[in-house]
PDB file of C-alpha atoms in Angstrom:
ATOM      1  CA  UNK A  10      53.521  23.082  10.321  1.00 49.00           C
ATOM      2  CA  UNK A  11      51.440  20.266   8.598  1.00 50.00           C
ATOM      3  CA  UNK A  12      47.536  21.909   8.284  1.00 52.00           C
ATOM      4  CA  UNK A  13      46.567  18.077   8.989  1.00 52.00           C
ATOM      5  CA  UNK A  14      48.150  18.526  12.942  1.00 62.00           C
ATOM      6  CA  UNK A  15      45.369  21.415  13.527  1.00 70.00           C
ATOM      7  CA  UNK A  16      42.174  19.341  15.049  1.00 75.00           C
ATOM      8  CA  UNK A  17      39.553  19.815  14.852  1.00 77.00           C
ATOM      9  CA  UNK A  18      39.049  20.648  10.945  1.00 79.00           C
ATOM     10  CA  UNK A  19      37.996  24.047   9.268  1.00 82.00           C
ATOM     11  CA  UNK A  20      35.093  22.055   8.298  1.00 85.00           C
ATOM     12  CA  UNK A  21      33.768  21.573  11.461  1.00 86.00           C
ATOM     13  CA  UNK A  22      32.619  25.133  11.514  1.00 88.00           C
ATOM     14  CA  UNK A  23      30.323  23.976   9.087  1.00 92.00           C
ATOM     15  CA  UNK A  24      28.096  22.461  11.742  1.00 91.00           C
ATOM     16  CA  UNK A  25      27.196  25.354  13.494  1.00 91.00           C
ATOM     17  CA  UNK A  26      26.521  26.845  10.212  1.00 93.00           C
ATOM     18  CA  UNK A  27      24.089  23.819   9.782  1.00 94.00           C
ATOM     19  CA  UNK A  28      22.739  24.135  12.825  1.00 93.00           C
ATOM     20  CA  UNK A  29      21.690  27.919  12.095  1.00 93.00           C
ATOM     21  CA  UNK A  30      20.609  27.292   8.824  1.00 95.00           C
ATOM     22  CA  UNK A  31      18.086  24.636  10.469  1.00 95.00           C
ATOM     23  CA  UNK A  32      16.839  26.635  13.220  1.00 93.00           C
ATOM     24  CA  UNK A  33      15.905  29.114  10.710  1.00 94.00           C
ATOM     25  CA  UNK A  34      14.235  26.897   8.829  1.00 95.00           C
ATOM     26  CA  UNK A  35      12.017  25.508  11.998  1.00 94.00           C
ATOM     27  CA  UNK A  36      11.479  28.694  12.982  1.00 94.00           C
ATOM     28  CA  UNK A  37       9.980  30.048   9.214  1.00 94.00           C
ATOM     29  CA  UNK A  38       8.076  26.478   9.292  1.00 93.00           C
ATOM     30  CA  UNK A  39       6.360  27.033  13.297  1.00 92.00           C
ATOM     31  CA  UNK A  40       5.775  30.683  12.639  1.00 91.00           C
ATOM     32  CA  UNK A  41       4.163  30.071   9.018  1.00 89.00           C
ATOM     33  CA  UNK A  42       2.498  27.243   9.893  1.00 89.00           C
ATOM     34  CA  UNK A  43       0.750  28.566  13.414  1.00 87.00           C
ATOM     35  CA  UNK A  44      -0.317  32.112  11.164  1.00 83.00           C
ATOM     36  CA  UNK A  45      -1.594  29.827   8.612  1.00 84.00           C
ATOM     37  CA  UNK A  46      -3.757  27.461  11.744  1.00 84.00           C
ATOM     38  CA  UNK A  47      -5.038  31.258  12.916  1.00 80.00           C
ATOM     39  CA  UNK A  48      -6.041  32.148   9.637  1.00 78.00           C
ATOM     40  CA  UNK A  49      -8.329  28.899   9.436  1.00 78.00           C
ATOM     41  CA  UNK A  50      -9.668  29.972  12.495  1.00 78.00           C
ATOM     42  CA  UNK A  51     -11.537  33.271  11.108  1.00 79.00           C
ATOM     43  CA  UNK A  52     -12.841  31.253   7.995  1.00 77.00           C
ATOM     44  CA  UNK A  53     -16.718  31.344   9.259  1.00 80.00           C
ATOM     45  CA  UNK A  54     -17.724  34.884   8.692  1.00 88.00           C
ATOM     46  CA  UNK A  55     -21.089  36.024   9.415  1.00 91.00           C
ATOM     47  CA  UNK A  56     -22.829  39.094   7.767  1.00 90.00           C
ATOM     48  CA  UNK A  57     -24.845  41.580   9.808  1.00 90.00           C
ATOM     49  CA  UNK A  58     -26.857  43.123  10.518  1.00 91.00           C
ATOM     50  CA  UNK A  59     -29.521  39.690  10.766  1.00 91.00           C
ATOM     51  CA  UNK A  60     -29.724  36.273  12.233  1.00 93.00           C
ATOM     52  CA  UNK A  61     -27.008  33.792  11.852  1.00 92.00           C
ATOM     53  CA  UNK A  62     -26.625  30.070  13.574  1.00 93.00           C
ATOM     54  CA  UNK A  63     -22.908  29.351  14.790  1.00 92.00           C
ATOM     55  CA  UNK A  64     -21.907  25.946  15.896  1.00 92.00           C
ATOM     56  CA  UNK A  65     -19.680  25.886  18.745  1.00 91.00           C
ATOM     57  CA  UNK A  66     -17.985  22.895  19.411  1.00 90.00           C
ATOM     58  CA  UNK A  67     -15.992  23.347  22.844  1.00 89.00           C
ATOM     59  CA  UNK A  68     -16.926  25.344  25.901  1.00 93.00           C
ATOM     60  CA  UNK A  69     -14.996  28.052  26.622  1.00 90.00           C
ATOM     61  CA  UNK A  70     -14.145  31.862  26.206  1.00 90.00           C
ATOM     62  CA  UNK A  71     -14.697  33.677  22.635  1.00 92.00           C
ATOM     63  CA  UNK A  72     -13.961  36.281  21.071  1.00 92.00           C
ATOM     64  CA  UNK A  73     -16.018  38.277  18.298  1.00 93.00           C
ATOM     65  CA  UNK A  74     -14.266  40.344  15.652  1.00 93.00           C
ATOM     66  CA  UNK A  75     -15.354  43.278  13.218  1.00 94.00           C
ATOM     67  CA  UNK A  76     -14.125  42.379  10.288  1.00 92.00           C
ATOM     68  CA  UNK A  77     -13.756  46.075   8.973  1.00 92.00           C
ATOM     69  CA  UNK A  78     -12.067  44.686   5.843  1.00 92.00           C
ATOM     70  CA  UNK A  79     -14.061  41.376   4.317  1.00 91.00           C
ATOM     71  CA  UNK A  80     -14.572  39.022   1.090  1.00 84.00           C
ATOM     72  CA  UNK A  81     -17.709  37.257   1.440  1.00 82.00           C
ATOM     73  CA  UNK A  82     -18.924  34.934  -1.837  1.00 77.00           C
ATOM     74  CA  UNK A  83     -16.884  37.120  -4.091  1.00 78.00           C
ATOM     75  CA  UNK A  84     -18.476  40.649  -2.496  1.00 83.00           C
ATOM     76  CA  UNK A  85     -15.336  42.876  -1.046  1.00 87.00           C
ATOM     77  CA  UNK A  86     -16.955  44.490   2.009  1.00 88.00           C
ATOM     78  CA  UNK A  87     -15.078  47.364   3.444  1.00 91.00           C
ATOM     79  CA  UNK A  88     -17.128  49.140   6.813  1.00 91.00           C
ATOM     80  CA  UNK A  89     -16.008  52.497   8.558  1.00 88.00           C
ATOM     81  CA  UNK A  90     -18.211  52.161  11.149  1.00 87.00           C
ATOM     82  CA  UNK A  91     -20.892  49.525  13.707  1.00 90.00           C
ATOM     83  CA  UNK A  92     -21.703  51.968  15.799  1.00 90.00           C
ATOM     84  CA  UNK A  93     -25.047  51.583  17.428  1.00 89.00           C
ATOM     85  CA  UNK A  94     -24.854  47.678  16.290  1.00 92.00           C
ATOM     86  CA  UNK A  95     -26.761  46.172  19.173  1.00 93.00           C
ATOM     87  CA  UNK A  96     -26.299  41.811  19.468  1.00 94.00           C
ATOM     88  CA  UNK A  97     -27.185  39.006  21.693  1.00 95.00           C
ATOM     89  CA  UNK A  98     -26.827  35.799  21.072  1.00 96.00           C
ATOM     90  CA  UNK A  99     -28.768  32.544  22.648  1.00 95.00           C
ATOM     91  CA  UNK A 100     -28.005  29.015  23.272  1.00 95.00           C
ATOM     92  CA  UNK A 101     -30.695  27.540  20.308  1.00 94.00           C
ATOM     93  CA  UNK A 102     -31.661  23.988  21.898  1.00 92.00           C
ATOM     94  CA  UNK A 103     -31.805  25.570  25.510  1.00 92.00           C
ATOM     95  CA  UNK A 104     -33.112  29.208  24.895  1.00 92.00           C
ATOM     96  CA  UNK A 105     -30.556  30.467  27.227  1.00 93.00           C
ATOM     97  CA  UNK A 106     -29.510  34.331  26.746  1.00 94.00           C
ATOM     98  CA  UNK A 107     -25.278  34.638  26.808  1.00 95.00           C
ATOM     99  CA  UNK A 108     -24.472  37.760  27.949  1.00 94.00           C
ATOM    100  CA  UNK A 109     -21.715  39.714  25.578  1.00 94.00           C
ATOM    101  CA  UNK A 110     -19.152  41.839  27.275  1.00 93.00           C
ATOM    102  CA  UNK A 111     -16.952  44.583  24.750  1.00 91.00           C
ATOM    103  CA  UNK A 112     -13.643  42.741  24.648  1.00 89.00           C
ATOM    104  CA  UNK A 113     -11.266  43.537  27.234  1.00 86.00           C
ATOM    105  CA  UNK A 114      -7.766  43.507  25.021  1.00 81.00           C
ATOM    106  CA  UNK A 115      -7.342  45.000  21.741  1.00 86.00           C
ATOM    107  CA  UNK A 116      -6.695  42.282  19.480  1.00 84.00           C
ATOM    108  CA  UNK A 117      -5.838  42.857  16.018  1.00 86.00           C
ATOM    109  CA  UNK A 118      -5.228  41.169  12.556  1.00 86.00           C
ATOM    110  CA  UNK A 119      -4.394  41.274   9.044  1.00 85.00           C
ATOM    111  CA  UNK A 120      -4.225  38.588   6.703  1.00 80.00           C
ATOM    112  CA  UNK A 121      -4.513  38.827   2.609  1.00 77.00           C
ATOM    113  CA  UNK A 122      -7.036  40.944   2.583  1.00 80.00           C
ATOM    114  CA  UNK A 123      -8.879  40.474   5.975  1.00 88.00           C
ATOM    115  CA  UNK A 124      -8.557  42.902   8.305  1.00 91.00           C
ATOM    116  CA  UNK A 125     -10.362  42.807  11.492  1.00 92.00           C
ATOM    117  CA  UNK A 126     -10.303  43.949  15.442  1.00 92.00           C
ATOM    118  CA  UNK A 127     -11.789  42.773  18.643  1.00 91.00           C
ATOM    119  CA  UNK A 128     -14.914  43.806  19.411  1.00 93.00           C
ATOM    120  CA  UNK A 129     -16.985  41.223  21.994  1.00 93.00           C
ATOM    121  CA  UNK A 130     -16.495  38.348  23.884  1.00 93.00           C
ATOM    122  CA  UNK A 131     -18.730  35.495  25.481  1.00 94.00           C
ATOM    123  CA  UNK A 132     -18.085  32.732  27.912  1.00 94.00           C
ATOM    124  CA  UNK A 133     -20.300  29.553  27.093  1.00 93.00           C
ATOM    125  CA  UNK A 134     -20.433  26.352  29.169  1.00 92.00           C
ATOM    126  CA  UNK A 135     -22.180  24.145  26.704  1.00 91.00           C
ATOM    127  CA  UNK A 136     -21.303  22.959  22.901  1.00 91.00           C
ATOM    128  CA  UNK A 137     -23.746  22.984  20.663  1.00 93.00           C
ATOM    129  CA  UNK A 138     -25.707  25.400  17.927  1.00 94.00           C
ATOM    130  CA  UNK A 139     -26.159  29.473  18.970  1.00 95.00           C
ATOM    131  CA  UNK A 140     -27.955  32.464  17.657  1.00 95.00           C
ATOM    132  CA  UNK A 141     -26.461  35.630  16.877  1.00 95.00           C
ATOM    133  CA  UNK A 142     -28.562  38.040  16.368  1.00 95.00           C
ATOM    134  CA  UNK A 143     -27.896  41.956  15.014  1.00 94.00           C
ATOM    135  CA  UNK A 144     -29.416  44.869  14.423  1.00 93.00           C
ATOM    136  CA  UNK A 145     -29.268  49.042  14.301  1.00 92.00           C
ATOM    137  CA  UNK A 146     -31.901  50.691  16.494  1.00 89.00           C
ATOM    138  CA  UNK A 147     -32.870  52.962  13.329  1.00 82.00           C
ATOM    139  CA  UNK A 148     -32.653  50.005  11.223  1.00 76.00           C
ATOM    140  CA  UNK A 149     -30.031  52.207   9.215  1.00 82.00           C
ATOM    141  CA  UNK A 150     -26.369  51.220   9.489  1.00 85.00           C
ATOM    142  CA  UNK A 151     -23.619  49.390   7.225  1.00 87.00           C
ATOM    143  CA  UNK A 152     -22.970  45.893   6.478  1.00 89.00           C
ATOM    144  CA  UNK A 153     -20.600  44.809   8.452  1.00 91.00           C
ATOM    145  CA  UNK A 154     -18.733  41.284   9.118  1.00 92.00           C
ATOM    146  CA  UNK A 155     -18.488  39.309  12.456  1.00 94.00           C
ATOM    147  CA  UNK A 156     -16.098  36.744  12.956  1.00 92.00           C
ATOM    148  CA  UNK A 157     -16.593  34.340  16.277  1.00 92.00           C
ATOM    149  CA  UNK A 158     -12.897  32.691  17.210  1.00 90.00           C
ATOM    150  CA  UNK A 159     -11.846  30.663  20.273  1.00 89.00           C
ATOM    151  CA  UNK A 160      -8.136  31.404  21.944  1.00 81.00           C
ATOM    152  CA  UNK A 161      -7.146  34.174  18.846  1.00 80.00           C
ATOM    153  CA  UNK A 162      -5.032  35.727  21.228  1.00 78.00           C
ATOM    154  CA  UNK A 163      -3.593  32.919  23.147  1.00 81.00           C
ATOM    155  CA  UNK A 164      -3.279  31.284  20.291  1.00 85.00           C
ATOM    156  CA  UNK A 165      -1.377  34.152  18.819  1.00 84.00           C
ATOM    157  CA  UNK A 166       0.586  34.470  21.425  1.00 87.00           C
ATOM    158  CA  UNK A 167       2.140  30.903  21.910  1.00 90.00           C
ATOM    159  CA  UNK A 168       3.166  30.923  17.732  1.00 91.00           C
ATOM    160  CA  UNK A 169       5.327  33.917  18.707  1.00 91.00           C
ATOM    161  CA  UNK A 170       6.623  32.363  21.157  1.00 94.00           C
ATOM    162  CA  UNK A 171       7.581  29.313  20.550  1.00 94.00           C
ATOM    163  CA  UNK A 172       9.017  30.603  16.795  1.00 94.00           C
ATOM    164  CA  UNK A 173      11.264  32.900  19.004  1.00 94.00           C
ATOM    165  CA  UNK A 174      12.263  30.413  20.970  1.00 96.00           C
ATOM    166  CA  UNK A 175      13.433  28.041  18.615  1.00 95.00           C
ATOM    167  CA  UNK A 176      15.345  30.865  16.972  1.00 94.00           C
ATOM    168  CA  UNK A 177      17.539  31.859  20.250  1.00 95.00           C
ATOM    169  CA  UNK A 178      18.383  28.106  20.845  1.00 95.00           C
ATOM    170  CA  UNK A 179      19.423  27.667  17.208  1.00 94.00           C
ATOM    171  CA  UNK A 180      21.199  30.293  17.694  1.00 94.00           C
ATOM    172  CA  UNK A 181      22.193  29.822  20.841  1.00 95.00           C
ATOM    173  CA  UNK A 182      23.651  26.246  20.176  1.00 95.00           C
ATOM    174  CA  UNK A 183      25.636  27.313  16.855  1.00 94.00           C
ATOM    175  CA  UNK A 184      27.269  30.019  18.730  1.00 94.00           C
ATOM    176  CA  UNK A 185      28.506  27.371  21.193  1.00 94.00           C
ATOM    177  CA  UNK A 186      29.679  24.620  18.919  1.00 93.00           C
ATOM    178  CA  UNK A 187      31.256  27.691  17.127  1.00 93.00           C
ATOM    179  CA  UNK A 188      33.140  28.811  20.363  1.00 93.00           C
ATOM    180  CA  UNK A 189      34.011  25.066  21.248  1.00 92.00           C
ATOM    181  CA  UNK A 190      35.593  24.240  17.381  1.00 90.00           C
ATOM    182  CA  UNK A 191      37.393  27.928  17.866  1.00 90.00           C
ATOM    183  CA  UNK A 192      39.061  27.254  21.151  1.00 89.00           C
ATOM    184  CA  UNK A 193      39.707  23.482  20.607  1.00 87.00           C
ATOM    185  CA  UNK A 194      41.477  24.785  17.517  1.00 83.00           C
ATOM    186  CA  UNK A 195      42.832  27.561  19.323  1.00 85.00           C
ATOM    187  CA  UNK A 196      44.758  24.881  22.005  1.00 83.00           C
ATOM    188  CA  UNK A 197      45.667  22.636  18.858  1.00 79.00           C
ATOM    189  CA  UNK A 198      47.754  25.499  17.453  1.00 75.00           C
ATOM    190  CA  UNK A 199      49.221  26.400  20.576  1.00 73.00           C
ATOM    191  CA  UNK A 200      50.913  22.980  20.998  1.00 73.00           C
ATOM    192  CA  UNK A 201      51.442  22.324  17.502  1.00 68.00           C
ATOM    193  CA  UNK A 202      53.867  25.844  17.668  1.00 68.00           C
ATOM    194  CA  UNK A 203      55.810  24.750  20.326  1.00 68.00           C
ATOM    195  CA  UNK A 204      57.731  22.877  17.642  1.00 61.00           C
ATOM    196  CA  UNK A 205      56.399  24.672  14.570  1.00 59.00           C
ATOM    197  CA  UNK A 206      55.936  27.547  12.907  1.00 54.00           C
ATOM    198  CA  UNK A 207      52.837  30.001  13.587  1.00 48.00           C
ATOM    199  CA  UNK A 208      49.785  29.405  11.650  1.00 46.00           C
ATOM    200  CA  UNK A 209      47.301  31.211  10.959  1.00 48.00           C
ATOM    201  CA  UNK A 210      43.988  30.691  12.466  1.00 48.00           C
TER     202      UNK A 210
END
């Protein structure tokens, strides 16, 4: 039996290959890329204990980290512990007091050599400038870093996401042009050795 009567080709299988190989490579690009976005987001780090002005530029809910692991201006700042670290922070142009609640889910990260956990969180209506304010009761207590972050989590949560999502449809659609080639070769041979000889998938 003539190789040439067997359709579709061998080579066809190469597609779903292809297809794999490019789902991978969407999925390394979406999951790199949306780490690399949440990284940017913990850029602005503020030392305590002190006063620091943060500009917030959308309404919304926030999140504060404690940056237990931290590289400010060159300094490497490790911290064991913030407890008794009392804050409040105020809208500057209106003098309103935001009330700070202990964050509700454990959120956690590690990135070069940042690591950090959730610690507060805030609701603000307004943009605009805000005071943060620290301090230790006894005035005696360790550095420490603070990092203010809008949608970590959610943000977090949808890279995952939609990374593992484009991996299962990859994967997903080379399986089926795989099984489609396979049986469409399958049926080709079939017919071709009802006057041939058997060949060999």
């Amino acid at each position: 039996m003539d190789k040439s009567e067997i359709r579709p080709s061998k080579l066809f299988y190469l597609v779903a290959v292809l297809i794999f190989v490019f789902g991978v490579v969407l999925f390394l690009n979406r999951l790199i890329g949306g780490l690399k976005e949440i990284g940017d987001m913990l850029d602005e780090k503020l030392e305590v204990p002190g006063s620091s002005i943060i500009n917030l530029d959308e309404p919304g809910n926030y999140t504060v980290f404690f940056e237990y692991q931290s590289l400010i201006e060159g300094r490497v700042i490790y911290t064991d512990s913030i407890n008794g670290l009392e804050a409040s922070l105020r809208h500057v142009e209106s003098n309103k007091e935001i009330e700070l609640h202990s964050a509700q889910l454990n959120s956690n990260y590690s990135f070069n050599n940042y690591k950090g956990k959730s610690l507060l969180e805030f609701s603000i209506d307004m943009a605009g400038q805000y005071e943060l304010k620290t301090r230790y009761p006894s005035d005696q207590g360790e550095t420490a870093v603070l990092v203010v972050v809008k949608g970590f989590s959610s943000k977090l949560i949808k890279t995952i996401l939609v990374s593992i999502l484009i991996m299962v449809l990859s994967l997903a659609l080379s399986a089926i042009v795989f099984i489609v080639i396979f049986i469409k070769r399958r049926k080709s041979i079939g017919r071709a050795l009802q006057f041939n000889h058997s060949y060999q998938l």
